[in-house]
C-alpha positions as semicolon CSV with decimal commas, in nm:
position;residue;x (nm);y (nm);z (nm)
1;M;14,800;5,196;5,201
2;A;14,944;5,338;5,557
3;E;14,672;5,635;5,524
4;R;14,404;5,405;5,483
5;V;14,539;5,215;5,845
6;V;14,503;5,593;6,004
7;E;14,191;5,575;5,858
8;E;14,092;5,240;6,022
9;I;14,251;5,339;6,362
10;K;13,960;5,614;6,403
11;S;13,755;5,475;6,288
12;M;13,837;5,128;6,479
13;Y;13,918;5,264;6,869
14;G;13,836;5,618;6,838
15;V;14,182;5,763;6,810
16;E;14,181;6,164;6,865
17;A;14,578;6,174;6,793
18;A;14,705;6,377;6,499
19;E;14,722;6,189;6,187
20;E;15,049;6,270;6,181
21;L;15,181;6,096;6,490
22;L;14,945;5,857;6,364
23;L;15,061;5,809;6,071
24;R;15,428;5,781;6,204
25;F;15,308;5,418;6,448
26;V;15,084;5,293;6,135
27;K;15,477;5,315;5,990
28;K;15,674;5,192;6,289
29;A;15,399;4,892;6,245
30;E;15,478;4,839;5,888
31;V;15,876;4,849;5,899
32;L;15,817;4,519;6,112
33;I;15,634;4,405;6,003
34;K;15,796;4,362;5,692
35;N;16,138;4,273;5,828
36;Y;15,967;4,069;6,068
37;C;15,807;3,877;5,723
38;A;16,087;3,962;5,497
39;I;15,888;4,050;5,294
40;N;15,868;4,417;5,048
41;N;15,448;4,460;5,045
42;I;15,271;4,406;5,317
43;P;14,990;4,133;5,210
44;E;14,635;4,278;5,229
45;A;14,534;3,978;5,470
46;L;14,780;4,133;5,721
47;Y;14,610;4,472;5,712
48;Y;14,397;4,421;5,987
49;T;14,719;4,273;6,228
50;W;14,889;4,602;6,102
51;V;14,599;4,792;6,233
52;D;14,629;4,638;6,519
53;L;14,973;4,646;6,606
54;S;15,018;5,028;6,486
55;V;14,766;5,088;6,749
56;D;14,980;4,839;6,989
57;L;15,231;5,117;6,920
58;Y;15,138;5,365;7,030
59;N;14,937;5,272;7,351
60;L;15,335;5,134;7,424
61;S;15,456;5,458;7,382
62;F;15,239;5,675;7,567
63;N;15,224;5,387;7,856
64;K;15,552;5,268;7,885
65;T;15,519;5,055;8,195
66;E;15,245;4,875;8,361
67;I;15,235;4,700;8,692
68;D;15,272;4,340;8,659
69;G;15,096;4,241;9,009
70;K;15,435;4,111;9,207
71;V;15,566;4,288;9,546
72;A;15,926;4,432;9,424
73;S;15,934;4,498;9,774
74;I;15,758;4,549;10,105
75;S;15,864;4,757;10,417
76;E;15,706;4,812;10,780
77;G;15,822;5,096;10,895
78;N;15,495;5,344;10,776
79;T;15,406;5,047;10,487
80;S;15,523;5,065;10,204
81;I;15,500;4,835;9,918
82;T;15,662;4,838;9,603
83;F;15,499;4,662;9,297
84;A;15,743;4,522;9,000
85;V;15,732;4,722;8,705
86;S;15,790;4,536;8,340
87;K;15,876;4,728;8,002
88;E;15,706;4,565;7,714
89;S;15,964;4,620;7,362
90;E;15,837;4,623;7,076
91;Q;15,935;4,248;6,992
92;T;15,809;4,147;7,282
93;M;15,428;4,251;7,111
94;L;15,581;4,175;6,763
95;A;15,550;3,830;6,957
96;A;15,227;3,828;7,025
97;Y;15,138;3,840;6,672
98;S;15,373;3,562;6,565
99;E;15,122;3,255;6,498
100;T;14,943;3,544;6,246
101;L;15,279;3,665;6,072
102;N;15,426;3,322;6,050
103;K;15,206;3,234;5,781
104;Y;15,362;3,504;5,559
105;R;15,742;3,495;5,674
106;R;16,017;3,388;5,372
107;F;16,341;3,255;5,471
108;R;16,666;3,444;5,368
109;W;16,932;3,398;5,274
């Protein structure tokens, strides 16, 4: 099913990356979903969540930081403004999908 997710990413998002590279992010998203939900197989209902999370992981790896709009420091001599930079982690990204994933989450002993 991971290969199907790769094809979906290519068709939906027009990502031109090599299949091996996309497959790496698809597998990583698969592991994150399975660990978060404590399941062995990803149900069909989570297919597009898997696709979207894979794309987010792909984008995160090539854009590690982004400016969140907060000013970290200002200098007056030669005028310099430094913006606060945040690093988004995989866990933070996974939290964005928690509402959907919680429906499939199982209790762990």
